[in-house]
mmCIF file of C-alpha atoms in Angstrom:
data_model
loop_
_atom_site.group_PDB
_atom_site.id
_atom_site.type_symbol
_atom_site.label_atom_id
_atom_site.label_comp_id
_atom_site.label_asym_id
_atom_site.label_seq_id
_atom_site.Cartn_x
_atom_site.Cartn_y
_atom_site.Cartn_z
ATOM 1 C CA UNK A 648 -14.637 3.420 -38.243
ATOM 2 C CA UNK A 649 -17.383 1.661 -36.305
ATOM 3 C CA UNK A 650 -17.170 -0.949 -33.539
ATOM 4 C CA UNK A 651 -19.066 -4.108 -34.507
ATOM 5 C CA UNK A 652 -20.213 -5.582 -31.525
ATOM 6 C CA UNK A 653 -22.764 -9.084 -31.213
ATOM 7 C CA UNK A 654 -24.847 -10.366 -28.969
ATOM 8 C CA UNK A 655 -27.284 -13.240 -28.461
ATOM 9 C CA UNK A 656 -30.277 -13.411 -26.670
ATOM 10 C CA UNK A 657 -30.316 -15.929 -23.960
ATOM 11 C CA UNK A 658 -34.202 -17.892 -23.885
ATOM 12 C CA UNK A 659 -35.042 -16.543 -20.963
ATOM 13 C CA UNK A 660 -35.290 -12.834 -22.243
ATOM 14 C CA UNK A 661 -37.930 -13.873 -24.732
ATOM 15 C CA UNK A 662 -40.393 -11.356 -24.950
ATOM 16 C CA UNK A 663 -38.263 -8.358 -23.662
ATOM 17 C CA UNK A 664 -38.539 -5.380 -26.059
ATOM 18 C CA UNK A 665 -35.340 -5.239 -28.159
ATOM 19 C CA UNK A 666 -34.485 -1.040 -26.580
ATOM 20 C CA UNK A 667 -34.907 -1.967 -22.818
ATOM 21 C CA UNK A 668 -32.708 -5.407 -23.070
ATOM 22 C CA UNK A 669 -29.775 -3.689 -25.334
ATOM 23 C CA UNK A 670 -30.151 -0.892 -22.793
ATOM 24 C CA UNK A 671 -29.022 -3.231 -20.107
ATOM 25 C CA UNK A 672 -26.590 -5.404 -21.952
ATOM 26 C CA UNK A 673 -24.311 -2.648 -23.269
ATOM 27 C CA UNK A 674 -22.195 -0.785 -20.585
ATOM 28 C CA UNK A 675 -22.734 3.309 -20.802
ATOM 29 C CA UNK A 676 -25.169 2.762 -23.213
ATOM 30 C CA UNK A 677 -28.794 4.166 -22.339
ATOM 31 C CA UNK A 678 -32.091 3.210 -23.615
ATOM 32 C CA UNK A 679 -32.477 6.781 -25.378
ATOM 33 C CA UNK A 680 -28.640 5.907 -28.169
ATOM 34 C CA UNK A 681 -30.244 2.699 -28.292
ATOM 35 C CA UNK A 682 -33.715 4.426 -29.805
ATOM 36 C CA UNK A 683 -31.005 6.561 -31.933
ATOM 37 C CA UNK A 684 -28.790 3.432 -32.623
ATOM 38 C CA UNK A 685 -32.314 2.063 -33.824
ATOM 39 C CA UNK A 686 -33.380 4.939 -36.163
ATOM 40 C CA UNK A 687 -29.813 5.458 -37.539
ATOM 41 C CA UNK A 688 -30.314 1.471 -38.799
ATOM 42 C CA UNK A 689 -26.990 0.688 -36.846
ATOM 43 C CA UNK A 690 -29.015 -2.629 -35.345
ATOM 44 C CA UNK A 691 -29.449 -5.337 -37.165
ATOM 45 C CA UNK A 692 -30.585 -9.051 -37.216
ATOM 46 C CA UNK A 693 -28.106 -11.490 -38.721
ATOM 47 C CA UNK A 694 -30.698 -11.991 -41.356
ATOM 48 C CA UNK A 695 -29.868 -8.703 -41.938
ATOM 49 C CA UNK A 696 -33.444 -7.042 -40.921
ATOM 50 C CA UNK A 697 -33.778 -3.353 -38.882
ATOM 51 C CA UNK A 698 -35.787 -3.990 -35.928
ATOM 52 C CA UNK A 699 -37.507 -1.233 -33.957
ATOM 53 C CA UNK A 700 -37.230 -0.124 -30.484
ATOM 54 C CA UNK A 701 -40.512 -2.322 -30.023
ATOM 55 C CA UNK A 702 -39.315 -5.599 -31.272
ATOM 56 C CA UNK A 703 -39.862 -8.391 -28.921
ATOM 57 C CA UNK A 704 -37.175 -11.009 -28.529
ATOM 58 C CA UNK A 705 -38.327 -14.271 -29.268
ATOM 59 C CA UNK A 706 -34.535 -15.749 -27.979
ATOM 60 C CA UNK A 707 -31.355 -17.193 -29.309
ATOM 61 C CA UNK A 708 -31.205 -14.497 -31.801
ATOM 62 C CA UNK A 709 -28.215 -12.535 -32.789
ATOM 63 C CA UNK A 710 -27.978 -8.620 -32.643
ATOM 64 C CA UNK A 711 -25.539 -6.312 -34.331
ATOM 65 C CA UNK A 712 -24.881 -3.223 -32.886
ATOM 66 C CA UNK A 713 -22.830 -0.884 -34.701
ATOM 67 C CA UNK A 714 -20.969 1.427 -32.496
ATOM 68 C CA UNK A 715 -19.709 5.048 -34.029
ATOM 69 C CA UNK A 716 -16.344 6.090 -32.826
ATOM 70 C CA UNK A 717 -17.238 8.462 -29.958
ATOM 71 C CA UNK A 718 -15.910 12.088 -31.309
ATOM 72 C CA UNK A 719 -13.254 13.333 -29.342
ATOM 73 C CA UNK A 720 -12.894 15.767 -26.417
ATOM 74 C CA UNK A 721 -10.694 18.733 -26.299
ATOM 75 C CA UNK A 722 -10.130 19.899 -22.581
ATOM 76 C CA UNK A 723 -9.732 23.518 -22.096
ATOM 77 C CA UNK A 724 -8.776 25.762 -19.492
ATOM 78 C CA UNK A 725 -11.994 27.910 -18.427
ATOM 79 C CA UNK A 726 -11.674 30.981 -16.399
ATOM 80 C CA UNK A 727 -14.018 30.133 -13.511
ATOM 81 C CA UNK A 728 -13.715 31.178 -10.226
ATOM 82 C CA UNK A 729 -12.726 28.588 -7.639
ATOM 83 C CA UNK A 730 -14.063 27.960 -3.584
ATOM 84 C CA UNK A 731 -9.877 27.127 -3.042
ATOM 85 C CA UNK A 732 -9.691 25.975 0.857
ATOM 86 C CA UNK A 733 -5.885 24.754 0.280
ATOM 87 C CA UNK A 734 -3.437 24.725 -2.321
ATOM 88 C CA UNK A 735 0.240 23.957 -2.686
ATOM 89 C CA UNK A 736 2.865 22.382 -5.227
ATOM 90 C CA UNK A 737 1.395 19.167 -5.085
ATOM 91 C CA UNK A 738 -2.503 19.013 -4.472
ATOM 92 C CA UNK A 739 -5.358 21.532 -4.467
ATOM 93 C CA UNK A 740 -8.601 21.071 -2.648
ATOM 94 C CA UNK A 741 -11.771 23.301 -3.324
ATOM 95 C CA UNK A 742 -15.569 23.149 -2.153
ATOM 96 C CA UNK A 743 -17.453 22.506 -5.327
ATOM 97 C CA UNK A 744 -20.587 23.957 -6.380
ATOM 98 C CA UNK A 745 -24.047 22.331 -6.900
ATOM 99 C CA UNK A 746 -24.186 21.658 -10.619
ATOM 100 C CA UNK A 747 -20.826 21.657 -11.230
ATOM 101 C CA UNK A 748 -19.555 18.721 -13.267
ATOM 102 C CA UNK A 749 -16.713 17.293 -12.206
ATOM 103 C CA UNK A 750 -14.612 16.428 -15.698
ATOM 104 C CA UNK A 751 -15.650 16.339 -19.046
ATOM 105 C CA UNK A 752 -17.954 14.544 -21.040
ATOM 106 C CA UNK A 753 -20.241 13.705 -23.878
ATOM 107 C CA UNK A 754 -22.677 16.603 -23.559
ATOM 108 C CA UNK A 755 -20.777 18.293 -20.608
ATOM 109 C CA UNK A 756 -17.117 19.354 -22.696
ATOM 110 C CA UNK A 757 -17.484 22.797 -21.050
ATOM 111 C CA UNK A 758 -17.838 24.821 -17.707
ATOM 112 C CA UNK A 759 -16.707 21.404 -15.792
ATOM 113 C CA UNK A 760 -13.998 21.527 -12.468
ATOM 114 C CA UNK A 761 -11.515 20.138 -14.105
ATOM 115 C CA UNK A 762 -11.518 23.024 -16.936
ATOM 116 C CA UNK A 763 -11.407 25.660 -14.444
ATOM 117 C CA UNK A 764 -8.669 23.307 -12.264
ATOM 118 C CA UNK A 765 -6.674 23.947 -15.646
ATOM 119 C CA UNK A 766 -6.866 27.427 -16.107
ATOM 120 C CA UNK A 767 -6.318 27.861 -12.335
ATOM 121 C CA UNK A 768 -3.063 25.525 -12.115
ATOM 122 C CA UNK A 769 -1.961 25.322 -15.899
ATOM 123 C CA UNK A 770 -1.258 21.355 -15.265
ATOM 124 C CA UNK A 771 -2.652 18.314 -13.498
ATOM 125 C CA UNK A 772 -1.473 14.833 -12.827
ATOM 126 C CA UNK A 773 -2.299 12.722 -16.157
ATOM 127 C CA UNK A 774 -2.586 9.922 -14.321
ATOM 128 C CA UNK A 775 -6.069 9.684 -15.373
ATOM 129 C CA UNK A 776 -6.540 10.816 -19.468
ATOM 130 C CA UNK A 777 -6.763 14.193 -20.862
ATOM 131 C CA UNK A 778 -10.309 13.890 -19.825
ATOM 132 C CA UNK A 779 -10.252 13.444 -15.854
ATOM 133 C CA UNK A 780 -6.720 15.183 -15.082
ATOM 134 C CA UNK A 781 -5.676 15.171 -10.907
ATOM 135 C CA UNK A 782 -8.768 13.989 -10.121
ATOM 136 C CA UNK A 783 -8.601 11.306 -7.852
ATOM 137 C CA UNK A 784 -12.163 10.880 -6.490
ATOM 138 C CA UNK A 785 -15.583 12.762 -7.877
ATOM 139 C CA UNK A 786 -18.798 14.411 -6.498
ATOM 140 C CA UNK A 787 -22.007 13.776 -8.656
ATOM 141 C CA UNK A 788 -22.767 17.009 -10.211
ATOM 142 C CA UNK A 789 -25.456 18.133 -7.886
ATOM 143 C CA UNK A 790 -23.490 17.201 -5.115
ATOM 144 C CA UNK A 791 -21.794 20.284 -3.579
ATOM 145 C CA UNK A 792 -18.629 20.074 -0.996
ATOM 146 C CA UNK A 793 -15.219 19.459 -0.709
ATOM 147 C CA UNK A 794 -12.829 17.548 -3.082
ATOM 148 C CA UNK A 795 -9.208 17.187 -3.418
ATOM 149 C CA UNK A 796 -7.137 17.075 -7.005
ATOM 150 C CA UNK A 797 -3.805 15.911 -7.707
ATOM 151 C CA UNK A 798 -1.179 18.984 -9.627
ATOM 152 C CA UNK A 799 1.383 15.773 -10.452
ATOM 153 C CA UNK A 800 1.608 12.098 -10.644
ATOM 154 C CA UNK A 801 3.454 11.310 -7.280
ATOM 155 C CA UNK A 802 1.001 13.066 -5.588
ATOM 156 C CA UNK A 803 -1.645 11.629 -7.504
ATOM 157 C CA UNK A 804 -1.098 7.982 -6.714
ATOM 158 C CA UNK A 805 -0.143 9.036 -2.900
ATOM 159 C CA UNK A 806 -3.807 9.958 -2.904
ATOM 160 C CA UNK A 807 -5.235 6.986 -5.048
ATOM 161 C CA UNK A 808 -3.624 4.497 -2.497
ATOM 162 C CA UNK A 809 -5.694 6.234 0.297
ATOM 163 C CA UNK A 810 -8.975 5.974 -1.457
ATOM 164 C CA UNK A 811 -7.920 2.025 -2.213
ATOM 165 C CA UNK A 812 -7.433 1.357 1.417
ATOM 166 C CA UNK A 813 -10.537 3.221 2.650
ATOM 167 C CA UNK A 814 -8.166 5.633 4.762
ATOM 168 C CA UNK A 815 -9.792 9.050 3.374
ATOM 169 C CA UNK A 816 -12.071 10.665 5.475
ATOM 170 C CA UNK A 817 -15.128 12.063 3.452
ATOM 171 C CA UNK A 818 -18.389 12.431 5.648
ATOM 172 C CA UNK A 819 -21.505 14.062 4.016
ATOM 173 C CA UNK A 820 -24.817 16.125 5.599
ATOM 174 C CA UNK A 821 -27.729 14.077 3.866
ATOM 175 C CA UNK A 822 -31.259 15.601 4.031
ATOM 176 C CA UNK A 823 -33.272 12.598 3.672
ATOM 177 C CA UNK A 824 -37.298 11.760 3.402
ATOM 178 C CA UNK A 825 -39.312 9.865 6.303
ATOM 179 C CA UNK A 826 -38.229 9.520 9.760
ATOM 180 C CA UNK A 827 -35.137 7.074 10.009
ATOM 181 C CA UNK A 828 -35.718 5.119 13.150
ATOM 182 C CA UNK A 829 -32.608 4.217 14.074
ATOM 183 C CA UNK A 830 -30.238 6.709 15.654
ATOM 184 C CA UNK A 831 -27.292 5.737 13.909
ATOM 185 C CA UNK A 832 -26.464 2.654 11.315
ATOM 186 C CA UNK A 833 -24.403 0.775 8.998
ATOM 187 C CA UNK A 834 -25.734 -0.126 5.469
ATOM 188 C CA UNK A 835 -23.545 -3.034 3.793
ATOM 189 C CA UNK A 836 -25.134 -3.821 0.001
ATOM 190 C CA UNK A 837 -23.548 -4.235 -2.962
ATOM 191 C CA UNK A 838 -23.529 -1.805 -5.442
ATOM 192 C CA UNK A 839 -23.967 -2.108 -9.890
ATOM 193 C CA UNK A 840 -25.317 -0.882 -12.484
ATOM 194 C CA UNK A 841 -29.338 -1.223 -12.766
ATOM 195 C CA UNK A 842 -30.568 -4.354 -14.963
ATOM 196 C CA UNK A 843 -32.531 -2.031 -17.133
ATOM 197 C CA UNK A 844 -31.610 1.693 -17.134
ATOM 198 C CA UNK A 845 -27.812 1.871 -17.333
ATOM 199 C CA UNK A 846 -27.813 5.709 -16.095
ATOM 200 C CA UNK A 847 -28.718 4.325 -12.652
ATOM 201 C CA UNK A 848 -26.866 2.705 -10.078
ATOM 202 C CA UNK A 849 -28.775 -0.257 -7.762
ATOM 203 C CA UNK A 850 -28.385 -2.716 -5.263
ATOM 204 C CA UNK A 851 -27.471 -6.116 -6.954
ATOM 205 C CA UNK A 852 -26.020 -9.355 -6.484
ATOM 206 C CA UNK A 853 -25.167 -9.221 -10.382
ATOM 207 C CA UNK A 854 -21.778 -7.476 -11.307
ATOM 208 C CA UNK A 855 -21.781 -5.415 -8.120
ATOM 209 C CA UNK A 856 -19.424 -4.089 -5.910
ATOM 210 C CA UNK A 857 -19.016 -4.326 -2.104
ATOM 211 C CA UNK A 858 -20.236 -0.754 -0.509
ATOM 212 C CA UNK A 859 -20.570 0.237 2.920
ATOM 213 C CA UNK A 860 -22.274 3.419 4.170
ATOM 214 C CA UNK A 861 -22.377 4.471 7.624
ATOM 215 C CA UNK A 862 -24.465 6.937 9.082
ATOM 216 C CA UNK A 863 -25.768 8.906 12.065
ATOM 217 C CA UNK A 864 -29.415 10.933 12.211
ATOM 218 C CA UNK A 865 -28.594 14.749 13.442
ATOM 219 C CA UNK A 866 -32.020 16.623 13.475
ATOM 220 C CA UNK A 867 -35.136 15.019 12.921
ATOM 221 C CA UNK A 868 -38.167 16.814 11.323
ATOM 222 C CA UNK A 869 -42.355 16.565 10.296
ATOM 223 C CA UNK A 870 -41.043 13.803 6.762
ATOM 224 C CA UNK A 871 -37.797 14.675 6.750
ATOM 225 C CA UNK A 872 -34.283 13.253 8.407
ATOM 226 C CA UNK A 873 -30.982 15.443 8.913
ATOM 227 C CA UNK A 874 -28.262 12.611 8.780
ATOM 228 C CA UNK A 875 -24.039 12.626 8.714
ATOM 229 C CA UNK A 876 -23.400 9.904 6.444
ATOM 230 C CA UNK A 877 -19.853 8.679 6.312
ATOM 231 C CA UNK A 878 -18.309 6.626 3.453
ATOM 232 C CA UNK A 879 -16.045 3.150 3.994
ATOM 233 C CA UNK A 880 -16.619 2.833 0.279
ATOM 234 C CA UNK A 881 -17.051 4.978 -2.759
ATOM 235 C CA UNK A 882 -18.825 3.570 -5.639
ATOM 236 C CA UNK A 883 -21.018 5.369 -7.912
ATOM 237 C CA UNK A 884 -23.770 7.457 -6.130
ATOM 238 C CA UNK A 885 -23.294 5.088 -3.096
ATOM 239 C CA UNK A 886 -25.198 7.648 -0.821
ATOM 240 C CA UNK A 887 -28.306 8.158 -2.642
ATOM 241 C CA UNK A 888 -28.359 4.504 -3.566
ATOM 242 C CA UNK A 889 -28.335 3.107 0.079
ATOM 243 C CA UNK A 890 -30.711 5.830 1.415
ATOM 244 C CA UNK A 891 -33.145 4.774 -1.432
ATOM 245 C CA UNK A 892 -33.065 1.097 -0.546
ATOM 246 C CA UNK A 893 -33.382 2.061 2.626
ATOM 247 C CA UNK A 894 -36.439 4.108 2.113
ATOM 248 C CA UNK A 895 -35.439 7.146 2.892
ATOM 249 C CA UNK A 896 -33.888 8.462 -0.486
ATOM 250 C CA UNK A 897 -32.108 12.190 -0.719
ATOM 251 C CA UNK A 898 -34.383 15.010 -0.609
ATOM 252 C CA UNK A 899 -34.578 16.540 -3.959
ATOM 253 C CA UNK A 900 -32.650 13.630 -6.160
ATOM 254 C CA UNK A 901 -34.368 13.304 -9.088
ATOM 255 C CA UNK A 902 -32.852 9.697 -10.034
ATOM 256 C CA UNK A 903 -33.339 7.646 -6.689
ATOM 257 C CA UNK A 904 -36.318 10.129 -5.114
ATOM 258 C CA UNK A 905 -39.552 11.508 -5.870
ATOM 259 C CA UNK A 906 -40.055 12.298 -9.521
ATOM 260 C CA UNK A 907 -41.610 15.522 -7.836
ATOM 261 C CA UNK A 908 -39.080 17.471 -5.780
ATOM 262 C CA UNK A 909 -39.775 19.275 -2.546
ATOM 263 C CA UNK A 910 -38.836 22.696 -2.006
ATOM 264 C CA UNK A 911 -38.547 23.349 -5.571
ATOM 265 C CA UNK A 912 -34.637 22.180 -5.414
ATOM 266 C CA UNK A 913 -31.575 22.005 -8.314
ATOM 267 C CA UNK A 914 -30.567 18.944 -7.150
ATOM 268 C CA UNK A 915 -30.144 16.671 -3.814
ATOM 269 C CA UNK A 916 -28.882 17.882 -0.709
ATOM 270 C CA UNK A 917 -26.289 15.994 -0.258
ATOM 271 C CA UNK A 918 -23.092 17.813 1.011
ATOM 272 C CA UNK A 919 -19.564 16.674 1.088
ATOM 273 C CA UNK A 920 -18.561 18.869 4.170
ATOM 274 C CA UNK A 921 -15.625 16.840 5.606
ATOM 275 C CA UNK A 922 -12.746 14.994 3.667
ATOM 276 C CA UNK A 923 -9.531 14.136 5.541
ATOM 277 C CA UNK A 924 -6.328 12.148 4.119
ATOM 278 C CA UNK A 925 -2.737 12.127 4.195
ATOM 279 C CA UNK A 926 -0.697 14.661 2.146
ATOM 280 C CA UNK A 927 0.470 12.609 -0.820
ATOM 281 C CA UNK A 928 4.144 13.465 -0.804
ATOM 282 C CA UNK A 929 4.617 15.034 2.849
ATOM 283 C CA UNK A 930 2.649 12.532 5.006
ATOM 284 C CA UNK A 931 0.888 14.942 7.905
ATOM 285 C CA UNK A 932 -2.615 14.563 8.007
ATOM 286 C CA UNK A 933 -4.917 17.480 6.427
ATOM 287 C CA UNK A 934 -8.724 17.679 7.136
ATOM 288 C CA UNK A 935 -11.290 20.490 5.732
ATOM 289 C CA UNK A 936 -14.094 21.680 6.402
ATOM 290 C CA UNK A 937 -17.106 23.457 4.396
ATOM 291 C CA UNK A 938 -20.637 24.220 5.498
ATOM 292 C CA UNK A 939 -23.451 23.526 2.869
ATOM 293 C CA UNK A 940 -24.241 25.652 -0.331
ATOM 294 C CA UNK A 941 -27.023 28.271 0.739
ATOM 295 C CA UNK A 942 -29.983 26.653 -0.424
ATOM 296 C CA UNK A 943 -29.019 23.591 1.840
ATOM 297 C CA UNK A 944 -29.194 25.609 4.932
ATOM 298 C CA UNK A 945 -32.221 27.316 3.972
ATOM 299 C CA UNK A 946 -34.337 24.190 3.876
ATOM 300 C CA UNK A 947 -33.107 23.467 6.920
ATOM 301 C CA UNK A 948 -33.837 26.612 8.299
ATOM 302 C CA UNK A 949 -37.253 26.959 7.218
ATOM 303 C CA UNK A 950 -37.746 22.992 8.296
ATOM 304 C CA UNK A 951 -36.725 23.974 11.822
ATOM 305 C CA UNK A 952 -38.900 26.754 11.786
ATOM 306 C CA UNK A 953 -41.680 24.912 11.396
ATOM 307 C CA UNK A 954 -40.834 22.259 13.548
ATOM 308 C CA UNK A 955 -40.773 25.421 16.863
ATOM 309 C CA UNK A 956 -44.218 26.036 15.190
ATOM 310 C CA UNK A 957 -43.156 29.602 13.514
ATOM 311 C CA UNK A 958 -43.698 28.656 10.192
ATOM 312 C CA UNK A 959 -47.698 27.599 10.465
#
C-alpha cells in the first residue's frame, strides 16, 4: 500500500521547477525517484492533473506524492574476508576498505561490512534494525580506515554513549586541494541536508546540526595539503563538507570536489587511521591504529617525489 503524502507550495517558490523543489522538500528522496515518481504518474495536482518534471510552480498549490512501500531487505551473511585489528566477546574492530559499504541498502543489499560482520560473528547487537546490526558509527563508502562494531546490546549502547558525549577518538589523514594557510584550525558550521540535492550534505542555518572539525596541516605540496583532521562531531560527511566550505575540498571526492578527479582515484582520500574509546563493558581504554589503503600512500609518494624535484 502506498504512502499518501501532501504538500503546498509556499509563494515564494513560485517559479521553481516542480523535480528540483520536491527534491528538496522530501527527506531521502533525490531529484532522479522524483523524475521516476513523475513518469510512474504517482504526482499529482489536487485537480487531479500529472505534471512533469518541468512544471513551474506558480504557488499555494497542492502536490500529491504517492510513496510505494520501499521493498524489503534481507541481510545475509557474506563470506568476505575481514582487515580484523581486535576482536573479543563483546566488540570487533576492523580497517575497512575503500568502497566498502558500510550496511545495507536500496541498491547496495550485497557485499556490504555488515554482511561479512555476519558471516564472520554469526550475531550483532540489534540495537539498530536488521539493516545496520552492531554498528555504532559509519565510514562513507570510499572512506577507508578503522571502525568499531558492537557483537551485543550492552556493549552496543556502552559505545553509543561515547559517540553522544564526543569521548571517541577518531582522527583522519585528509589529502586536500590548495595550500591551507593556516598551520592548524578549528572549523565550527553547522551541518544539513542541501536545499536542493538531498544526496548532499551542506553548511546551513536551516535544519542543521552543530559540527566541529579540527585539524592540523602535516605535509604541504605544489596544489595539494596533507592534513590530520580530528572529529568533535560526526554528522554526515562532516570532513569533506568543512574542507569544501573551506576551499580546500578532499582530493578525489566526487560529491564536494572537482567533477574531474586527480590521479585517476576510486574515491577520496580520506583515511580513518586512529579511533580510540572505552571498552563498552570492561572500561580500559583501547586505541588502533591503521596506515592508509595503498593507493593513498602512493599519491603521496609520487607528490613528494615531485616536490624533491625527482618526478620532473
Amino acid at each position: 500500500m502506498n504512502r499518501l503524502v501532501i504538500l503546498e507550495v509556499p509563494a515564494e517558490d513560485r517559479g521553481k521547477r516542480l523535480d528540483a523543489w520536491l527534491a528538496g522538500e522530501m527527506e531521502g528522496i533525490s531529484r532522479s525517484r522524483v523524475r521516476q515518481l513523475l513518469d510512474e504518474g504517482l504526482v499529482t495536482l489536487f485537480e487531479g492533473t500529472r505534471p512533469k518534471a518541468n512544471y513551474r510552480l506558480r504557488g499555494g498549490e497542492k502536490i500529491r506524492v504517492s510513496l510505494p512501500e520501499p521493498a524489503r531487505l534481507e541481510v545475509r551473511p557474506e563470506p568476505i574476508t575481514l582487515d580484523i585489528l581486535y576482536e573479543d566477546e563483546d566488540i570487533i574492530v576492523v580497517n575497512k576498505p575503500q568502497g566498502m559499504v558500510v550496511h545495507p541498502a536500496p541498491g547496495n543489499e550485497h557485499g556490504t561490512l555488515v554482511n561479512a560482520l555476519l558471516y564472520h560473528c554469526g550475531d550483532l547487537s540489534g540495537i539498530n534494525g536488521i539493516l545496520r546490526p552492531g554498528i555504532v558509527h559509519r565510514l562513507d563508502k570510499d572512506t577507508s580506515g578503522i571502525l568499531v562494531a558492537a557483537k551485543n546490546d550492552a556493549a552496543h549502547r556502552g559505545l553509543a554513549a561515547q559517540v553522544k558525549a564526543h569521548s571517541m577518538k577518531r582522527v583522519y589523514l585528509a589529502l586536500v586541494h590548495g595550500t591551507v594557510a593556516e598551520p592548524r584550525g578549528r572549523i565550527e558550521a553547522p551541518i544539513g541536508r542541501h536545499p536542493v540535492d538531498r544526496q548532499r550534505m551542506a553548511v546551513t542555518g536551516k535544519n542543521s546540526r552543530e559540527a566541529i572539525t579540527h585539524y592540523r596541516v602535516l605535509e604541504q605540496f605544489e596544489g595539494y595539503s596533507l592534513l590530520e583532521v580530528r572529529l568533535e562531531t560526526g554528522r554526515t560527511h562532516q570532513i569533506r563538507v568543512h574542507m569544501a566550505y573551506l576551499g580546500h575540498p578532499v582530493v578525489g571526492d566526487p560529491r564536494y570536489g572537482p567533477r574531474r578527479s586527480p590521479f585517476n582515484l576510486p574515491g577520496q582520500l580520506l583515511h580513518a587511521g586512529c579511533l580510540g574509546f572505552n571498552h563498552p563493558v570492561r572500561g580500559d581504554y583501547l586505541e588502533f591504529t591503521a596506515p592508509p589503503p595503498p593507493v593513498f600512500l602512493q599519491v603521496l609518494e609520487n607528490l613528494r617525489r615531485e616536490k624533491r624535484g625527482e618526478g620532473k
